[in-house]
PDB file of C-alpha atoms in Angstrom:
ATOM      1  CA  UNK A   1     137.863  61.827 110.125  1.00 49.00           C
ATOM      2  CA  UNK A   2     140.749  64.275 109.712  1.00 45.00           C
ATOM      3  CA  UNK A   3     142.876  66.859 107.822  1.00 48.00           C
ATOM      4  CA  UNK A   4     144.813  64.424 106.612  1.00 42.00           C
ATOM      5  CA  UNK A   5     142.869  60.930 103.515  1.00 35.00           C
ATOM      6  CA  UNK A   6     141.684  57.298 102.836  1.00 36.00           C
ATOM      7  CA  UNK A   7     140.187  54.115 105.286  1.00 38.00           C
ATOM      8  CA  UNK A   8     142.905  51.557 106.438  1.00 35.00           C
ATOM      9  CA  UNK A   9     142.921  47.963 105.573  1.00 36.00           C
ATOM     10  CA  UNK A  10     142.821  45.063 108.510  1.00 34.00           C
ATOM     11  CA  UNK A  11     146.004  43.748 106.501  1.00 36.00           C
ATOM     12  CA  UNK A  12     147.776  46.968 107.243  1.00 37.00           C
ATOM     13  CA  UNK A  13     150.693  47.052 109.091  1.00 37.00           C
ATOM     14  CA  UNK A  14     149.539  49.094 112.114  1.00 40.00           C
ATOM     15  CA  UNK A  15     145.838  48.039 113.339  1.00 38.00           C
ATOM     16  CA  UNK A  16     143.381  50.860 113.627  1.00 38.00           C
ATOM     17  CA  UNK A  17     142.351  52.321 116.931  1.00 41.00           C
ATOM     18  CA  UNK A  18     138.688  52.060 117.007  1.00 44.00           C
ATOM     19  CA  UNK A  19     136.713  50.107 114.448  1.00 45.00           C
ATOM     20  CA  UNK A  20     134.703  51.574 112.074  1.00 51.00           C
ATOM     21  CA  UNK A  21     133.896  51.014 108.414  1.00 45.00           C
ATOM     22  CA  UNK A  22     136.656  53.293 107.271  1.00 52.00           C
ATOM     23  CA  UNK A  23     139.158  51.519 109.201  1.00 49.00           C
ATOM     24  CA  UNK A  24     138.265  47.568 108.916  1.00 42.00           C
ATOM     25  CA  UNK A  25     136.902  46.474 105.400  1.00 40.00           C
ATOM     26  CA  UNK A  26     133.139  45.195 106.005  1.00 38.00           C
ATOM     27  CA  UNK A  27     132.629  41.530 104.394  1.00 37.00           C
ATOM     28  CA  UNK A  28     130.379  42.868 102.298  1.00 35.00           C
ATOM     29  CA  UNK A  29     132.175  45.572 100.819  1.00 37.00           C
ATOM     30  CA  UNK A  30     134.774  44.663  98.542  1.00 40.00           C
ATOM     31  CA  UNK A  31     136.644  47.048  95.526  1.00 40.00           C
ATOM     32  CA  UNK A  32     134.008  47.292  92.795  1.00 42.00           C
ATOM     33  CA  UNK A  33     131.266  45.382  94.627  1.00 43.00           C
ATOM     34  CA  UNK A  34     128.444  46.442  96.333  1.00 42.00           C
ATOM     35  CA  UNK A  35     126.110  45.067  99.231  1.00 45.00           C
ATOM     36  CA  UNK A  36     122.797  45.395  97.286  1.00 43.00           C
ATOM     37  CA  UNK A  37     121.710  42.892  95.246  1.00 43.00           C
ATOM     38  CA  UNK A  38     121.895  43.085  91.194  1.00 44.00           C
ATOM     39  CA  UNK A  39     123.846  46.652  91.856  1.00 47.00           C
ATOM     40  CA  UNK A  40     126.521  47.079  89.475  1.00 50.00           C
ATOM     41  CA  UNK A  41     128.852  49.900  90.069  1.00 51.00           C
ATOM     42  CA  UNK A  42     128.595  53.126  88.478  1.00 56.00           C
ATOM     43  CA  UNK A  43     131.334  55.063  86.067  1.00 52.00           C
ATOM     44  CA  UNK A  44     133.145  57.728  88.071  1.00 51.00           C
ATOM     45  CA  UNK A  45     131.997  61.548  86.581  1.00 54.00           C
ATOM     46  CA  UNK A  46     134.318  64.212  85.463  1.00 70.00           C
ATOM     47  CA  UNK A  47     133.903  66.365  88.017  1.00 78.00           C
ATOM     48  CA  UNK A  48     133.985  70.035  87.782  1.00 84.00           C
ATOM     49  CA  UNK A  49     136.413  73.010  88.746  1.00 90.00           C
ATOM     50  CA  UNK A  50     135.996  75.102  92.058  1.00 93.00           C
ATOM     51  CA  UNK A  51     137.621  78.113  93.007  1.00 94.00           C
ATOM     52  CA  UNK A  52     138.390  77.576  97.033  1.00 94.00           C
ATOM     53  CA  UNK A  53     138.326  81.357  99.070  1.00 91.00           C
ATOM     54  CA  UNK A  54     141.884  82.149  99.161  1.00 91.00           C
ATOM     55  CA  UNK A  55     141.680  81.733  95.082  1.00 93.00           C
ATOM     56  CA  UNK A  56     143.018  79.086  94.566  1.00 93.00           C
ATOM     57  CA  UNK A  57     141.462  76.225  91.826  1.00 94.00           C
ATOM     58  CA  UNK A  58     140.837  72.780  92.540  1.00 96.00           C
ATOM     59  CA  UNK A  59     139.133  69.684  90.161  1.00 95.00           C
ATOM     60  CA  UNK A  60     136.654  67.889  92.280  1.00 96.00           C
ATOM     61  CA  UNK A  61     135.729  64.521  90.766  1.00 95.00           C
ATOM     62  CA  UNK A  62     134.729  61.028  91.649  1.00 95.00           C
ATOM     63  CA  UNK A  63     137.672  58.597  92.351  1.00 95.00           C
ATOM     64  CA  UNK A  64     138.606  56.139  89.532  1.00 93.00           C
ATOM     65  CA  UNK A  65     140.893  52.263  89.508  1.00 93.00           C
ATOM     66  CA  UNK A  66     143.598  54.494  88.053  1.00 93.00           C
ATOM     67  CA  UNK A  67     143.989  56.682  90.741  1.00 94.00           C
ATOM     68  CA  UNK A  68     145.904  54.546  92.679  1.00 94.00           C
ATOM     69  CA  UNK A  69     149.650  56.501  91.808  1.00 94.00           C
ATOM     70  CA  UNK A  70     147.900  59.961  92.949  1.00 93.00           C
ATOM     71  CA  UNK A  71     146.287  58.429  96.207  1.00 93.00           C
ATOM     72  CA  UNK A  72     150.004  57.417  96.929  1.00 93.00           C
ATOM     73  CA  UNK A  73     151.300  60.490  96.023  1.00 93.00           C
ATOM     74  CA  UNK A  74     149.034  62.607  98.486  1.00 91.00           C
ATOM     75  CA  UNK A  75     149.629  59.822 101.457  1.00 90.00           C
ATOM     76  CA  UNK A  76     153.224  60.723 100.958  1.00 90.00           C
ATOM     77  CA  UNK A  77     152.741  64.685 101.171  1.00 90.00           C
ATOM     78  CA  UNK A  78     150.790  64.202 104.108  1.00 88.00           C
ATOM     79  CA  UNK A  79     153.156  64.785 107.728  1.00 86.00           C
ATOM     80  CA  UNK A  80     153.022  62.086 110.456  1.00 86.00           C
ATOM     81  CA  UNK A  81     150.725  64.325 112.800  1.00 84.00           C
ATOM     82  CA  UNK A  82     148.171  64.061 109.748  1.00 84.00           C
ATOM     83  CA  UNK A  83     148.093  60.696 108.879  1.00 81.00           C
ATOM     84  CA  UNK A  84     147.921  59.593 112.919  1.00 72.00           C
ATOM     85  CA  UNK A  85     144.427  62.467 112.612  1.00 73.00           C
ATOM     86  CA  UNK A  86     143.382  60.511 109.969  1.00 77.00           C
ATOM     87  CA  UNK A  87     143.821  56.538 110.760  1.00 74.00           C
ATOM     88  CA  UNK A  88     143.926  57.681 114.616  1.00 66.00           C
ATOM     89  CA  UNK A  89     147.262  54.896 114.811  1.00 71.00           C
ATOM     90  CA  UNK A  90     150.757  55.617 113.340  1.00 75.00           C
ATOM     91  CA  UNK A  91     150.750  54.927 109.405  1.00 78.00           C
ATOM     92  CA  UNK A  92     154.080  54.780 107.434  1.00 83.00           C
ATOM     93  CA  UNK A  93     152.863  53.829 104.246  1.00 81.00           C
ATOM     94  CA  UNK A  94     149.861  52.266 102.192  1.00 86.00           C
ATOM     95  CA  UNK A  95     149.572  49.089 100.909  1.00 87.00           C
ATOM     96  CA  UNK A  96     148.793  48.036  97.405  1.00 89.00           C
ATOM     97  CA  UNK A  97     145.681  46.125  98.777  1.00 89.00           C
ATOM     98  CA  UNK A  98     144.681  49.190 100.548  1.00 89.00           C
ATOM     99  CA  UNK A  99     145.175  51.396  97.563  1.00 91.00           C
ATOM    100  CA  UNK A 100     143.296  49.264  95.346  1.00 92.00           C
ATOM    101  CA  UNK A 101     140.561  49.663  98.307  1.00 90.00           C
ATOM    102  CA  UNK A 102     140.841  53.512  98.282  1.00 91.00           C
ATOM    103  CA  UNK A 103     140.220  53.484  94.474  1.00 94.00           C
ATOM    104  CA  UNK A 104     137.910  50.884  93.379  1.00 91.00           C
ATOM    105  CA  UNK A 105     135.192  51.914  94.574  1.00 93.00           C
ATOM    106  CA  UNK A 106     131.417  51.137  93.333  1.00 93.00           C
ATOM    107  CA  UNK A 107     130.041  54.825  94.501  1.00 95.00           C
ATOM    108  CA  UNK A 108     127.173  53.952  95.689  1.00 95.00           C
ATOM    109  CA  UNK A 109     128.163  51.899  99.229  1.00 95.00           C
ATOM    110  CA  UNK A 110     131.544  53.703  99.206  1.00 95.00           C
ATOM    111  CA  UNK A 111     132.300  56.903  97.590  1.00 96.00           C
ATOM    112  CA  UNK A 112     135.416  59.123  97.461  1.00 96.00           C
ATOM    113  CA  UNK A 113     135.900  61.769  95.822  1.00 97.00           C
ATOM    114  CA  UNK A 114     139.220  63.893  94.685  1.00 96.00           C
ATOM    115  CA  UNK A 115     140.533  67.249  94.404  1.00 96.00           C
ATOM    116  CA  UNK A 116     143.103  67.884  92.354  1.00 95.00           C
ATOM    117  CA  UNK A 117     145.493  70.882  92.014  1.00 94.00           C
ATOM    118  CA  UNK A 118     144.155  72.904  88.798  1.00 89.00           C
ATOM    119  CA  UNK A 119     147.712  73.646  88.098  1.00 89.00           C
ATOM    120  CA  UNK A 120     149.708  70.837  88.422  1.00 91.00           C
ATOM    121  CA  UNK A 121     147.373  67.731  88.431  1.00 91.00           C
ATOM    122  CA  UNK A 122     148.205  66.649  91.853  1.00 93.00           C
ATOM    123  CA  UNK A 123     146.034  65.146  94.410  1.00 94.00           C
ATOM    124  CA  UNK A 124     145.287  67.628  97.368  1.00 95.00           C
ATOM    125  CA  UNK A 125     142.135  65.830  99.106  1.00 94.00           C
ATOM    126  CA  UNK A 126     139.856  63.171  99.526  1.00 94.00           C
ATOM    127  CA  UNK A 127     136.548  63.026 100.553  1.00 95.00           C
ATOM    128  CA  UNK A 128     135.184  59.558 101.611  1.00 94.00           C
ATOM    129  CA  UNK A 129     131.780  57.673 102.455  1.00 96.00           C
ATOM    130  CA  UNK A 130     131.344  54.077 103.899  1.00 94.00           C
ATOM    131  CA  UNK A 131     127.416  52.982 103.820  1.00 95.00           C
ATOM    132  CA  UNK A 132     127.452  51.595 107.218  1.00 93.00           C
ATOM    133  CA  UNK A 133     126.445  47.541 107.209  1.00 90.00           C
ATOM    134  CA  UNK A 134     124.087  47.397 109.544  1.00 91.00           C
ATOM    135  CA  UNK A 135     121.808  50.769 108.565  1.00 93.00           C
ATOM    136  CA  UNK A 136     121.833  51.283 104.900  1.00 94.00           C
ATOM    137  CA  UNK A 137     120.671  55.028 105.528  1.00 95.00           C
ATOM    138  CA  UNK A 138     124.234  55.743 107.529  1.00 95.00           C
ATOM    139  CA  UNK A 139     127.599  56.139 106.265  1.00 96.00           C
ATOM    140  CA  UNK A 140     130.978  57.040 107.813  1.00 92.00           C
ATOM    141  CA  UNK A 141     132.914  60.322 106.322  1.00 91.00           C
ATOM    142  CA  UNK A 142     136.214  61.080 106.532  1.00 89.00           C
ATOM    143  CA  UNK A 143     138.143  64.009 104.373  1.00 89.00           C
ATOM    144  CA  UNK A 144     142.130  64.232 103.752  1.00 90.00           C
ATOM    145  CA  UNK A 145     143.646  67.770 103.294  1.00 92.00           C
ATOM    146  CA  UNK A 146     147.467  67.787 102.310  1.00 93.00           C
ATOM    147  CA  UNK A 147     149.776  70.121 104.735  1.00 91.00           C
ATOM    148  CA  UNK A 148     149.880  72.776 102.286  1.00 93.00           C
ATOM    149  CA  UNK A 149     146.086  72.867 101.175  1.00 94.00           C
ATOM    150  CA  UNK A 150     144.811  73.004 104.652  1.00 90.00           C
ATOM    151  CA  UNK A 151     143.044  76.333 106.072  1.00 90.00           C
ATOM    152  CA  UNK A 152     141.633  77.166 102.795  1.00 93.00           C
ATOM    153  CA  UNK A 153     138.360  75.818 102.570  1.00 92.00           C
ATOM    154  CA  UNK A 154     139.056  72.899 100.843  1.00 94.00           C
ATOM    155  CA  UNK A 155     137.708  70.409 103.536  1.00 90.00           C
ATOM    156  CA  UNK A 156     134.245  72.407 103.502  1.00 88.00           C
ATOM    157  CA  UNK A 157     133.991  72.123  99.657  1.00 94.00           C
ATOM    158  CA  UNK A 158     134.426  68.351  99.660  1.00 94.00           C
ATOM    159  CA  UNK A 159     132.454  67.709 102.611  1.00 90.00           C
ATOM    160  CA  UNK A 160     129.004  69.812 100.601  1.00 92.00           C
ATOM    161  CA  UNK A 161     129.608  67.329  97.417  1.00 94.00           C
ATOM    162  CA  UNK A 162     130.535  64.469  99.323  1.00 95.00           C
ATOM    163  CA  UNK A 163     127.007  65.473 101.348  1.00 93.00           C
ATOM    164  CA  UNK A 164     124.918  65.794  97.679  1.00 94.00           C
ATOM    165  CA  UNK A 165     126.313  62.218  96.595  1.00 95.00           C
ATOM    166  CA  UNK A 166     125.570  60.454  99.589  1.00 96.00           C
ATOM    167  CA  UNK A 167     121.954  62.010  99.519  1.00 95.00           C
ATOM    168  CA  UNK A 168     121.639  60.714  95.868  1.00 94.00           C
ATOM    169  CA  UNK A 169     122.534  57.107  97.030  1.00 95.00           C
ATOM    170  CA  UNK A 170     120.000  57.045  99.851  1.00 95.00           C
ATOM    171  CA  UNK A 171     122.238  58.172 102.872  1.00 96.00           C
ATOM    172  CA  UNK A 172     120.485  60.294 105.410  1.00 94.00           C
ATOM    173  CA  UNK A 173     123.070  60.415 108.191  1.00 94.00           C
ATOM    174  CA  UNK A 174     126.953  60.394 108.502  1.00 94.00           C
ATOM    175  CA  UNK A 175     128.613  59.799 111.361  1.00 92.00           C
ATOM    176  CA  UNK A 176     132.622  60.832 112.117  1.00 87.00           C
ATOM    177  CA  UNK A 177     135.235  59.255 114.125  1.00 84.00           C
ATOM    178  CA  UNK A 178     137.619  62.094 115.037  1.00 82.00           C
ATOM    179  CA  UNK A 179     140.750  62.544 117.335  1.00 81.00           C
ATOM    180  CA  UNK A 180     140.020  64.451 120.274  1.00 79.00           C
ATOM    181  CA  UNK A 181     142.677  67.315 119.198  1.00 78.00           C
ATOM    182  CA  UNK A 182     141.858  67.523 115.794  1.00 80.00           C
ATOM    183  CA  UNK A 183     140.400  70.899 116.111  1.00 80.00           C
ATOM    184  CA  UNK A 184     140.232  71.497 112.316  1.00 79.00           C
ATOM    185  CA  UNK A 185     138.069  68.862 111.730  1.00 80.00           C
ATOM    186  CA  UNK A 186     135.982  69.681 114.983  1.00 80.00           C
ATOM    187  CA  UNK A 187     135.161  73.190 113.692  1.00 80.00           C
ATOM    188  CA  UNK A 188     134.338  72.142 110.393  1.00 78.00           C
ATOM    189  CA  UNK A 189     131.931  69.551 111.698  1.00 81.00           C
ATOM    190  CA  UNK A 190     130.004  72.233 114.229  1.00 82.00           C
ATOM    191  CA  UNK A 191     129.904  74.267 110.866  1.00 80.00           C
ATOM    192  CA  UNK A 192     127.763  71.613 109.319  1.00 78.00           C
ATOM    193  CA  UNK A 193     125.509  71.753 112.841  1.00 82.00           C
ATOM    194  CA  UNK A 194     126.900  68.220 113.577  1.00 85.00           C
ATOM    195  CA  UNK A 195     125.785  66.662 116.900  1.00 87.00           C
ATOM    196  CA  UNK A 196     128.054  65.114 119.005  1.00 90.00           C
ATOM    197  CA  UNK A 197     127.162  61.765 120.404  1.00 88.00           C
ATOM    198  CA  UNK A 198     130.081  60.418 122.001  1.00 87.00           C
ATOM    199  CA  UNK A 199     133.179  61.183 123.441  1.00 88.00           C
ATOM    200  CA  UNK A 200     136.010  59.314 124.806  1.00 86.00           C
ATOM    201  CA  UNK A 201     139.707  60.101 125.954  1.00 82.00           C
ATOM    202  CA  UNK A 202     141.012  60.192 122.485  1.00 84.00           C
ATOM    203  CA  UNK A 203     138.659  60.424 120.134  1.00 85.00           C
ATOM    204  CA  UNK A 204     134.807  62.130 119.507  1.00 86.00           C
ATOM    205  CA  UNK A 205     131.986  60.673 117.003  1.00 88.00           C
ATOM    206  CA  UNK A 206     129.636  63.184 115.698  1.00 89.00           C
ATOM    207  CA  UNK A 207     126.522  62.093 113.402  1.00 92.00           C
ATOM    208  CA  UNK A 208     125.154  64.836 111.019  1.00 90.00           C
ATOM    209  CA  UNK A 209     121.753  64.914 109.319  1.00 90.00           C
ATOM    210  CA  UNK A 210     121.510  66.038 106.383  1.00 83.00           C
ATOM    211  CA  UNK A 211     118.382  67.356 104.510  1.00 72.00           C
ATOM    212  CA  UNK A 212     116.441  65.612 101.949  1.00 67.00           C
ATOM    213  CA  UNK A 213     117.283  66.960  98.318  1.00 56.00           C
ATOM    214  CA  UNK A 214     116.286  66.876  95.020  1.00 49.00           C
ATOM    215  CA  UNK A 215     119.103  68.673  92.423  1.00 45.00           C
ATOM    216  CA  UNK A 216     121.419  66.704  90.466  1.00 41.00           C
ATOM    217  CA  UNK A 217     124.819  65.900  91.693  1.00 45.00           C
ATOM    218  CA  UNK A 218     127.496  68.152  89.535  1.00 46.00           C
ATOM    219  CA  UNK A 219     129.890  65.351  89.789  1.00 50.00           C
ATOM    220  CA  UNK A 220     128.331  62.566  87.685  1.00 42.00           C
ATOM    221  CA  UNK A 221     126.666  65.035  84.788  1.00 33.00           C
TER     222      UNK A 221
END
């Protein structure tokens, strides 16, 4: 998980570093399908406007097929130190196969959602969950800031409605792959009283637990 947004493909160009739902594409989970059976996926909600701390406005809504162009368009404002914090390998460019990945999504096993620039339109984050195959009540998280949108609370805003979805859908944990000097990413995390459960030379996995709760998402009223 990192400053910097969206899961790699194995037909990228560069192979990920550690393998993890958000960087190898389960079997099970292909765009618009989902692992349960007789689940159909649900239509993306229209999201709702938040004003970060520094005052700036953001759109926060659920990912849709069409969102392919603006997924691009934030992978390409992103600098190389961010994209190798977010696919922890070097990553020049995204793939129509991964795109369509990033943005099909049935948001229920795998949900992303996007903030947008209030002013201009543009894409300035993602915010991503991959049900994990082998524990339905576990997902990976990762969350995307663009250079110029991190350090104002952006990350912490996606990572609260990212946390109410993945409630709503019957996930209880998340876990986090995360470069070893990402220290954004590892202060947000001990901000949501994440545990740390492994550690290696380059990289640390946290798992958070979040509580149960019962008020409606704002992203899919």
């Amino acid at each position: 998980m990192s400053h910097a947004t969206t899961p790699a493909h194995p037909a990228a160009a560069d192979p990920p570093a550690a393998r993890s739902p958000l960087r190898w594409l389960p079997g099970w989970l292909r765009p618009g399908r989902s692992r349960l059976p007789g689940h159909q996926p649900r239509p993306a909600g229209r999201g709702r406007p938040v004003k970060l701390r520094d005052g700036s406005k953001v759109l926060i809504r659920q990912v849709q097929p069409a969102d392919a162009a603006l997924v691009a368009d934030g992978f390409t404002r992103l600098s190389p130190r961010s994209r190798q914090m977010r696919f922890l390998t070097r990553k020049k460019g995204l793939s129509d196969a991964e795109l369509r990945y990033f943005t099909d999504v049935d948001h229920h096993d795998h949900e992303a959602l996007a903030a947008l620039n209030h002013a201009d339109g543009r894409g300035v984050g993602i915010a991503r969950y991959i049900r994990h195959a082998d524990d339905p009540h576990a997902a990976e998280v990762a969350i995307t800031i663009v250079d110029d949108w991190q350090g104002r609370g952006l990350g912490t805003e996606l990572m609260a409605r990212l946390s109410d979805r993945a409630r709503r859908e019957g996930i209880h944990r998340f876990t986090a792959l995360v470069a070893e000097d990402n220290v954004a990413v590892h202060g947000m995390l001990r901000k949501a009283e994440a545990n740390l459960v492994h550690r290696e030379s380059a990289t640390a996995e946290y798992q958070i637990t979040m509580p149960n709760s019962d008020s409606a998402s704002p992203l899919v009223a």
